[in-house]
mmCIF file with all atom_site columns, C-alpha atoms in Angstrom:
data_model
loop_
_atom_site.group_PDB
_atom_site.id
_atom_site.type_symbol
_atom_site.label_atom_id
_atom_site.label_alt_id
_atom_site.label_comp_id
_atom_site.label_asym_id
_atom_site.label_entity_id
_atom_site.label_seq_id
_atom_site.pdbx_PDB_ins_code
_atom_site.Cartn_x
_atom_site.Cartn_y
_atom_site.Cartn_z
_atom_site.occupancy
_atom_site.B_iso_or_equiv
_atom_site.pdbx_formal_charge
_atom_site.auth_seq_id
_atom_site.auth_comp_id
_atom_site.auth_asym_id
_atom_site.auth_atom_id
_atom_site.pdbx_PDB_model_num
ATOM 1   C CA . MET A 1 1   ? -23.216 143.556 -159.022 1.00 41.00 ? 30  MET A CA 1
ATOM 2   C CA . PHE A 1 2   ? -19.196 141.900 -159.171 1.00 41.00 ? 31  PHE A CA 1
ATOM 3   C CA . LEU A 1 3   ? -18.247 138.323 -158.851 1.00 42.00 ? 32  LEU A CA 1
ATOM 4   C CA . VAL A 1 4   ? -15.556 137.065 -157.103 1.00 43.00 ? 33  VAL A CA 1
ATOM 5   C CA . SER A 1 5   ? -14.693 133.346 -157.665 1.00 41.00 ? 34  SER A CA 1
ATOM 6   C CA . PHE A 1 6   ? -12.909 130.921 -154.970 1.00 41.00 ? 35  PHE A CA 1
ATOM 7   C CA . LEU A 1 7   ? -11.438 127.744 -155.858 1.00 39.00 ? 36  LEU A CA 1
ATOM 8   C CA . SER A 1 8   ? -13.026 125.118 -154.180 1.00 38.00 ? 37  SER A CA 1
ATOM 9   C CA . ASN A 1 9   ? -10.247 122.672 -154.494 1.00 39.00 ? 38  ASN A CA 1
ATOM 10  C CA . ALA A 1 10  ? -7.744  121.626 -157.155 1.00 44.00 ? 39  ALA A CA 1
ATOM 11  C CA . GLN A 1 11  ? -9.899  120.619 -159.529 1.00 50.00 ? 40  GLN A CA 1
ATOM 12  C CA . SER A 1 12  ? -11.515 122.968 -161.877 1.00 61.00 ? 41  SER A CA 1
ATOM 13  C CA . ASN A 1 13  ? -14.502 123.108 -159.683 1.00 68.00 ? 42  ASN A CA 1
ATOM 14  C CA . LYS A 1 14  ? -15.208 127.112 -157.743 1.00 74.00 ? 43  LYS A CA 1
ATOM 15  C CA . ILE A 1 15  ? -17.506 128.602 -155.414 1.00 75.00 ? 44  ILE A CA 1
ATOM 16  C CA . VAL A 1 16  ? -19.173 131.733 -157.093 1.00 76.00 ? 45  VAL A CA 1
ATOM 17  C CA . PHE A 1 17  ? -19.892 134.484 -155.214 1.00 76.00 ? 46  PHE A CA 1
ATOM 18  C CA . GLU A 1 18  ? -22.453 137.612 -156.098 1.00 79.00 ? 47  GLU A CA 1
ATOM 19  C CA . TYR A 1 19  ? -22.357 140.620 -153.990 1.00 76.00 ? 48  TYR A CA 1
ATOM 20  C CA . ASP A 1 20  ? -24.137 143.269 -154.489 1.00 72.00 ? 49  ASP A CA 1
ATOM 21  C CA . ALA A 1 21  ? -22.806 147.219 -154.005 1.00 66.00 ? 50  ALA A CA 1
ATOM 22  C CA . ALA A 1 22  ? -22.911 147.182 -150.830 1.00 64.00 ? 51  ALA A CA 1
ATOM 23  C CA . GLY A 1 23  ? -20.628 144.513 -150.401 1.00 69.00 ? 52  GLY A CA 1
ATOM 24  C CA . ASN A 1 24  ? -22.869 141.999 -149.064 1.00 74.00 ? 53  ASN A CA 1
ATOM 25  C CA . GLN A 1 25  ? -23.247 138.542 -150.942 1.00 78.00 ? 54  GLN A CA 1
ATOM 26  C CA . VAL A 1 26  ? -26.270 137.853 -152.466 1.00 80.00 ? 55  VAL A CA 1
ATOM 27  C CA . LYS A 1 27  ? -25.773 134.569 -154.243 1.00 80.00 ? 56  LYS A CA 1
ATOM 28  C CA . ARG A 1 28  ? -23.740 131.236 -153.388 1.00 78.00 ? 57  ARG A CA 1
ATOM 29  C CA . SER A 1 29  ? -23.018 128.909 -156.649 1.00 76.00 ? 58  SER A CA 1
ATOM 30  C CA . LEU A 1 30  ? -21.103 125.697 -157.244 1.00 74.00 ? 59  LEU A CA 1
ATOM 31  C CA . CYS A 1 31  ? -19.629 125.591 -160.481 1.00 73.00 ? 60  CYS A CA 1
ATOM 32  C CA . LEU A 1 32  ? -18.777 122.238 -161.520 1.00 70.00 ? 61  LEU A CA 1
ATOM 33  C CA . LYS A 1 33  ? -16.561 121.607 -164.062 1.00 66.00 ? 62  LYS A CA 1
ATOM 34  C CA . CYS A 1 34  ? -16.045 125.799 -164.731 1.00 66.00 ? 63  CYS A CA 1
ATOM 35  C CA . PRO A 1 35  ? -13.867 126.653 -167.607 1.00 62.00 ? 64  PRO A CA 1
ATOM 36  C CA . SER A 1 36  ? -10.143 126.916 -167.683 1.00 56.00 ? 65  SER A CA 1
ATOM 37  C CA . ALA A 1 37  ? -7.884  129.285 -169.878 1.00 46.00 ? 66  ALA A CA 1
ATOM 38  C CA . THR A 1 38  ? -8.973  126.974 -172.970 1.00 51.00 ? 67  THR A CA 1
ATOM 39  C CA . GLY A 1 39  ? -12.655 128.155 -172.656 1.00 52.00 ? 68  GLY A CA 1
ATOM 40  C CA . LYS A 1 40  ? -15.160 124.894 -171.557 1.00 49.00 ? 69  LYS A CA 1
ATOM 41  C CA . LYS A 1 41  ? -18.216 125.400 -170.547 1.00 49.00 ? 70  LYS A CA 1
ATOM 42  C CA . ASP A 1 42  ? -19.422 125.916 -167.297 1.00 48.00 ? 71  ASP A CA 1
ATOM 43  C CA . GLN A 1 43  ? -21.842 124.072 -165.049 1.00 52.00 ? 72  GLN A CA 1
ATOM 44  C CA . THR A 1 44  ? -23.219 126.357 -162.779 1.00 53.00 ? 73  THR A CA 1
ATOM 45  C CA . LYS A 1 45  ? -25.699 124.836 -159.798 1.00 54.00 ? 74  LYS A CA 1
ATOM 46  C CA . GLU A 1 46  ? -27.193 126.617 -157.203 1.00 55.00 ? 75  GLU A CA 1
ATOM 47  C CA . VAL A 1 47  ? -25.662 125.694 -153.636 1.00 51.00 ? 76  VAL A CA 1
ATOM 48  C CA . GLU A 1 48  ? -29.267 125.302 -152.098 1.00 52.00 ? 77  GLU A CA 1
ATOM 49  C CA . ALA A 1 49  ? -30.564 122.698 -155.188 1.00 52.00 ? 78  ALA A CA 1
ATOM 50  C CA . LEU A 1 50  ? -26.964 120.635 -154.405 1.00 47.00 ? 79  LEU A CA 1
ATOM 51  C CA . ALA A 1 51  ? -28.194 120.272 -150.545 1.00 47.00 ? 80  ALA A CA 1
ATOM 52  C CA . GLU A 1 52  ? -31.952 119.545 -151.653 1.00 48.00 ? 81  GLU A CA 1
ATOM 53  C CA . GLU A 1 53  ? -30.266 117.027 -154.231 1.00 47.00 ? 82  GLU A CA 1
ATOM 54  C CA . LYS A 1 54  ? -28.194 115.386 -152.251 1.00 45.00 ? 83  LYS A CA 1
ATOM 55  C CA . GLY A 1 55  ? -30.348 115.456 -148.681 1.00 42.00 ? 84  GLY A CA 1
ATOM 56  C CA . LEU A 1 56  ? -27.305 117.079 -146.762 1.00 42.00 ? 85  LEU A CA 1
ATOM 57  C CA . PRO A 1 57  ? -27.995 119.945 -144.771 1.00 44.00 ? 86  PRO A CA 1
ATOM 58  C CA . LEU A 1 58  ? -26.692 123.673 -145.461 1.00 42.00 ? 87  LEU A CA 1
ATOM 59  C CA . SER A 1 59  ? -23.594 125.273 -143.788 1.00 49.00 ? 88  SER A CA 1
ATOM 60  C CA . SER A 1 60  ? -24.505 127.147 -140.319 1.00 45.00 ? 89  SER A CA 1
ATOM 61  C CA . GLU A 1 61  ? -23.763 129.890 -142.986 1.00 45.00 ? 90  GLU A CA 1
ATOM 62  C CA . GLU A 1 62  ? -27.214 129.527 -144.330 1.00 50.00 ? 91  GLU A CA 1
ATOM 63  C CA . VAL A 1 63  ? -28.948 129.821 -140.833 1.00 77.00 ? 92  VAL A CA 1
ATOM 64  C CA . LEU A 1 64  ? -27.715 133.013 -139.759 1.00 86.00 ? 93  LEU A CA 1
ATOM 65  C CA . SER A 1 65  ? -28.539 136.385 -141.179 1.00 90.00 ? 94  SER A CA 1
ATOM 66  C CA . TYR A 1 66  ? -27.095 139.943 -139.941 1.00 91.00 ? 95  TYR A CA 1
ATOM 67  C CA . TYR A 1 67  ? -28.663 143.492 -140.830 1.00 92.00 ? 96  TYR A CA 1
ATOM 68  C CA . PRO A 1 68  ? -27.807 146.361 -141.784 1.00 93.00 ? 97  PRO A CA 1
ATOM 69  C CA . ASN A 1 69  ? -24.496 145.774 -143.254 1.00 90.00 ? 98  ASN A CA 1
ATOM 70  C CA . PRO A 1 70  ? -23.228 148.914 -142.789 1.00 93.00 ? 99  PRO A CA 1
ATOM 71  C CA . VAL A 1 71  ? -24.270 149.506 -139.289 1.00 94.00 ? 100 VAL A CA 1
ATOM 72  C CA . LYS A 1 72  ? -25.449 152.839 -138.114 1.00 93.00 ? 101 LYS A CA 1
ATOM 73  C CA . GLU A 1 73  ? -27.192 152.179 -134.474 1.00 94.00 ? 102 GLU A CA 1
ATOM 74  C CA . THR A 1 74  ? -28.478 148.601 -134.395 1.00 95.00 ? 103 THR A CA 1
ATOM 75  C CA . LEU A 1 75  ? -26.781 145.342 -135.553 1.00 94.00 ? 104 LEU A CA 1
ATOM 76  C CA . TYR A 1 76  ? -29.980 142.635 -136.194 1.00 95.00 ? 105 TYR A CA 1
ATOM 77  C CA . LEU A 1 77  ? -28.566 139.340 -135.414 1.00 94.00 ? 106 LEU A CA 1
ATOM 78  C CA . LYS A 1 78  ? -30.886 136.421 -136.030 1.00 92.00 ? 107 LYS A CA 1
ATOM 79  C CA . TRP A 1 79  ? -30.136 132.765 -136.262 1.00 88.00 ? 108 TRP A CA 1
ATOM 80  C CA . GLN A 1 80  ? -32.072 128.886 -136.638 1.00 87.00 ? 109 GLN A CA 1
ATOM 81  C CA . LEU A 1 81  ? -32.078 127.197 -133.709 1.00 82.00 ? 110 LEU A CA 1
ATOM 82  C CA . GLN A 1 82  ? -30.220 124.455 -134.380 1.00 79.00 ? 111 GLN A CA 1
ATOM 83  C CA . GLU A 1 83  ? -30.772 120.598 -131.926 1.00 78.00 ? 112 GLU A CA 1
ATOM 84  C CA . ASN A 1 84  ? -27.582 120.733 -129.501 1.00 80.00 ? 113 ASN A CA 1
ATOM 85  C CA . ASN A 1 85  ? -25.838 123.391 -131.104 1.00 83.00 ? 114 ASN A CA 1
ATOM 86  C CA . GLY A 1 86  ? -27.369 126.843 -129.647 1.00 87.00 ? 115 GLY A CA 1
ATOM 87  C CA . VAL A 1 87  ? -25.956 129.977 -129.850 1.00 91.00 ? 116 VAL A CA 1
ATOM 88  C CA . THR A 1 88  ? -24.764 130.844 -126.143 1.00 93.00 ? 117 THR A CA 1
ATOM 89  C CA . SER A 1 89  ? -22.436 134.254 -126.348 1.00 95.00 ? 118 SER A CA 1
ATOM 90  C CA . VAL A 1 90  ? -21.548 137.104 -129.064 1.00 96.00 ? 119 VAL A CA 1
ATOM 91  C CA . GLN A 1 91  ? -18.350 138.861 -129.329 1.00 97.00 ? 120 GLN A CA 1
ATOM 92  C CA . VAL A 1 92  ? -17.805 142.127 -130.583 1.00 96.00 ? 121 VAL A CA 1
ATOM 93  C CA . PHE A 1 93  ? -14.157 142.514 -131.419 1.00 95.00 ? 122 PHE A CA 1
ATOM 94  C CA . ALA A 1 94  ? -11.957 145.343 -132.649 1.00 93.00 ? 123 ALA A CA 1
ATOM 95  C CA . LEU A 1 95  ? -9.658  144.737 -135.713 1.00 88.00 ? 124 LEU A CA 1
ATOM 96  C CA . SER A 1 96  ? -6.893  145.174 -133.179 1.00 90.00 ? 125 SER A CA 1
ATOM 97  C CA . GLY A 1 97  ? -8.205  142.222 -131.189 1.00 91.00 ? 126 GLY A CA 1
ATOM 98  C CA . GLN A 1 98  ? -9.344  144.409 -128.323 1.00 94.00 ? 127 GLN A CA 1
ATOM 99  C CA . VAL A 1 99  ? -13.466 142.969 -127.558 1.00 95.00 ? 128 VAL A CA 1
ATOM 100 C CA . LEU A 1 100 ? -15.521 145.811 -127.045 1.00 95.00 ? 129 LEU A CA 1
ATOM 101 C CA . GLY A 1 101 ? -18.759 144.001 -126.052 1.00 95.00 ? 130 GLY A CA 1
ATOM 102 C CA . THR A 1 102 ? -20.046 140.576 -124.628 1.00 97.00 ? 131 THR A CA 1
ATOM 103 C CA . TYR A 1 103 ? -23.548 139.517 -125.186 1.00 97.00 ? 132 TYR A CA 1
ATOM 104 C CA . PRO A 1 104 ? -24.694 136.251 -123.550 1.00 96.00 ? 133 PRO A CA 1
ATOM 105 C CA . VAL A 1 105 ? -27.435 134.616 -125.496 1.00 94.00 ? 134 VAL A CA 1
ATOM 106 C CA . GLY A 1 106 ? -29.860 132.252 -123.213 1.00 91.00 ? 135 GLY A CA 1
ATOM 107 C CA . SER A 1 107 ? -31.022 128.763 -124.432 1.00 88.00 ? 136 SER A CA 1
ATOM 108 C CA . GLY A 1 108 ? -33.782 128.804 -127.119 1.00 87.00 ? 137 GLY A CA 1
ATOM 109 C CA . VAL A 1 109 ? -33.216 132.374 -128.312 1.00 90.00 ? 138 VAL A CA 1
ATOM 110 C CA . ASN A 1 110 ? -32.320 132.749 -131.875 1.00 91.00 ? 139 ASN A CA 1
ATOM 111 C CA . GLU A 1 111 ? -31.793 137.216 -132.080 1.00 94.00 ? 140 GLU A CA 1
ATOM 112 C CA . LEU A 1 112 ? -29.827 139.114 -130.849 1.00 95.00 ? 141 LEU A CA 1
ATOM 113 C CA . ASN A 1 113 ? -29.883 143.477 -131.340 1.00 96.00 ? 142 ASN A CA 1
ATOM 114 C CA . VAL A 1 114 ? -25.867 144.655 -130.825 1.00 96.00 ? 143 VAL A CA 1
ATOM 115 C CA . PRO A 1 115 ? -25.712 148.329 -129.886 1.00 96.00 ? 144 PRO A CA 1
ATOM 116 C CA . PHE A 1 116 ? -23.597 150.131 -132.310 1.00 95.00 ? 145 PHE A CA 1
ATOM 117 C CA . GLN A 1 117 ? -23.906 153.818 -131.603 1.00 94.00 ? 146 GLN A CA 1
ATOM 118 C CA . ASN A 1 118 ? -21.406 154.172 -128.923 1.00 93.00 ? 147 ASN A CA 1
ATOM 119 C CA . TYR A 1 119 ? -18.340 152.887 -131.718 1.00 94.00 ? 148 TYR A CA 1
ATOM 120 C CA . SER A 1 120 ? -16.661 154.702 -134.231 1.00 94.00 ? 149 SER A CA 1
ATOM 121 C CA . ALA A 1 121 ? -16.821 154.582 -137.814 1.00 93.00 ? 150 ALA A CA 1
ATOM 122 C CA . GLY A 1 122 ? -14.846 151.600 -138.506 1.00 93.00 ? 151 GLY A CA 1
ATOM 123 C CA . ILE A 1 123 ? -14.786 147.655 -139.008 1.00 93.00 ? 152 ILE A CA 1
ATOM 124 C CA . TYR A 1 124 ? -15.515 145.052 -136.485 1.00 95.00 ? 153 TYR A CA 1
ATOM 125 C CA . ALA A 1 125 ? -15.563 141.973 -136.103 1.00 95.00 ? 154 ALA A CA 1
ATOM 126 C CA . ILE A 1 126 ? -18.773 139.779 -134.746 1.00 95.00 ? 155 ILE A CA 1
ATOM 127 C CA . MET A 1 127 ? -18.159 136.335 -133.273 1.00 95.00 ? 156 MET A CA 1
ATOM 128 C CA . LEU A 1 128 ? -20.988 133.987 -131.935 1.00 93.00 ? 157 LEU A CA 1
ATOM 129 C CA . TYR A 1 129 ? -20.001 131.256 -129.854 1.00 93.00 ? 158 TYR A CA 1
ATOM 130 C CA . TYR A 1 130 ? -21.951 128.056 -130.261 1.00 90.00 ? 159 TYR A CA 1
ATOM 131 C CA . SER A 1 131 ? -22.648 125.418 -127.343 1.00 89.00 ? 160 SER A CA 1
ATOM 132 C CA . ASN A 1 132 ? -20.586 122.513 -129.389 1.00 88.00 ? 161 ASN A CA 1
ATOM 133 C CA . GLY A 1 133 ? -17.595 125.030 -129.376 1.00 90.00 ? 162 GLY A CA 1
ATOM 134 C CA . SER A 1 134 ? -17.968 126.300 -132.825 1.00 89.00 ? 163 SER A CA 1
ATOM 135 C CA . GLN A 1 135 ? -17.576 129.651 -133.911 1.00 91.00 ? 164 GLN A CA 1
ATOM 136 C CA . LYS A 1 136 ? -18.752 131.586 -136.053 1.00 91.00 ? 165 LYS A CA 1
ATOM 137 C CA . ALA A 1 137 ? -16.834 134.765 -137.510 1.00 92.00 ? 166 ALA A CA 1
ATOM 138 C CA . ILE A 1 138 ? -18.693 138.351 -139.662 1.00 93.00 ? 167 ILE A CA 1
ATOM 139 C CA . LYS A 1 139 ? -16.973 141.299 -140.743 1.00 95.00 ? 168 LYS A CA 1
ATOM 140 C CA . ILE A 1 140 ? -19.381 144.071 -139.802 1.00 94.00 ? 169 ILE A CA 1
ATOM 141 C CA . ILE A 1 141 ? -19.149 148.012 -141.196 1.00 94.00 ? 170 ILE A CA 1
ATOM 142 C CA . LYS A 1 142 ? -19.846 150.796 -138.938 1.00 94.00 ? 171 LYS A CA 1
ATOM 143 C CA . GLN A 1 143 ? -20.868 153.826 -140.692 1.00 92.00 ? 172 GLN A CA 1
#
């Protein structure tokens, strides 16, 4: 596994991501007072633990699962149903921006199987559209 760090703001806090060999995110942590060039000790906390401590709901990223990635034939999407904010449709995009498929999602449905067997190998974007107008994009690799 390897680590990729992203600065969450101009201070010394960082969100740290861990990925497996296939490029799937396996862990996300918030690093408080991360070491700078001076070598201060970092204080890493799990994002889930922070949400529990503060009583805050996790973001919509935490309620969506998809597998396998890379995909060969079918991509399986599953999400937790949220009050007044369900997934209304899912679209598959080529990196050129061309819409390759649109899949309407009924009310109360929390999963969708997206066929990929007719797509050539490459990188695709999946866009989930929510009833409150928000959107979530994920990157999928087709083998």
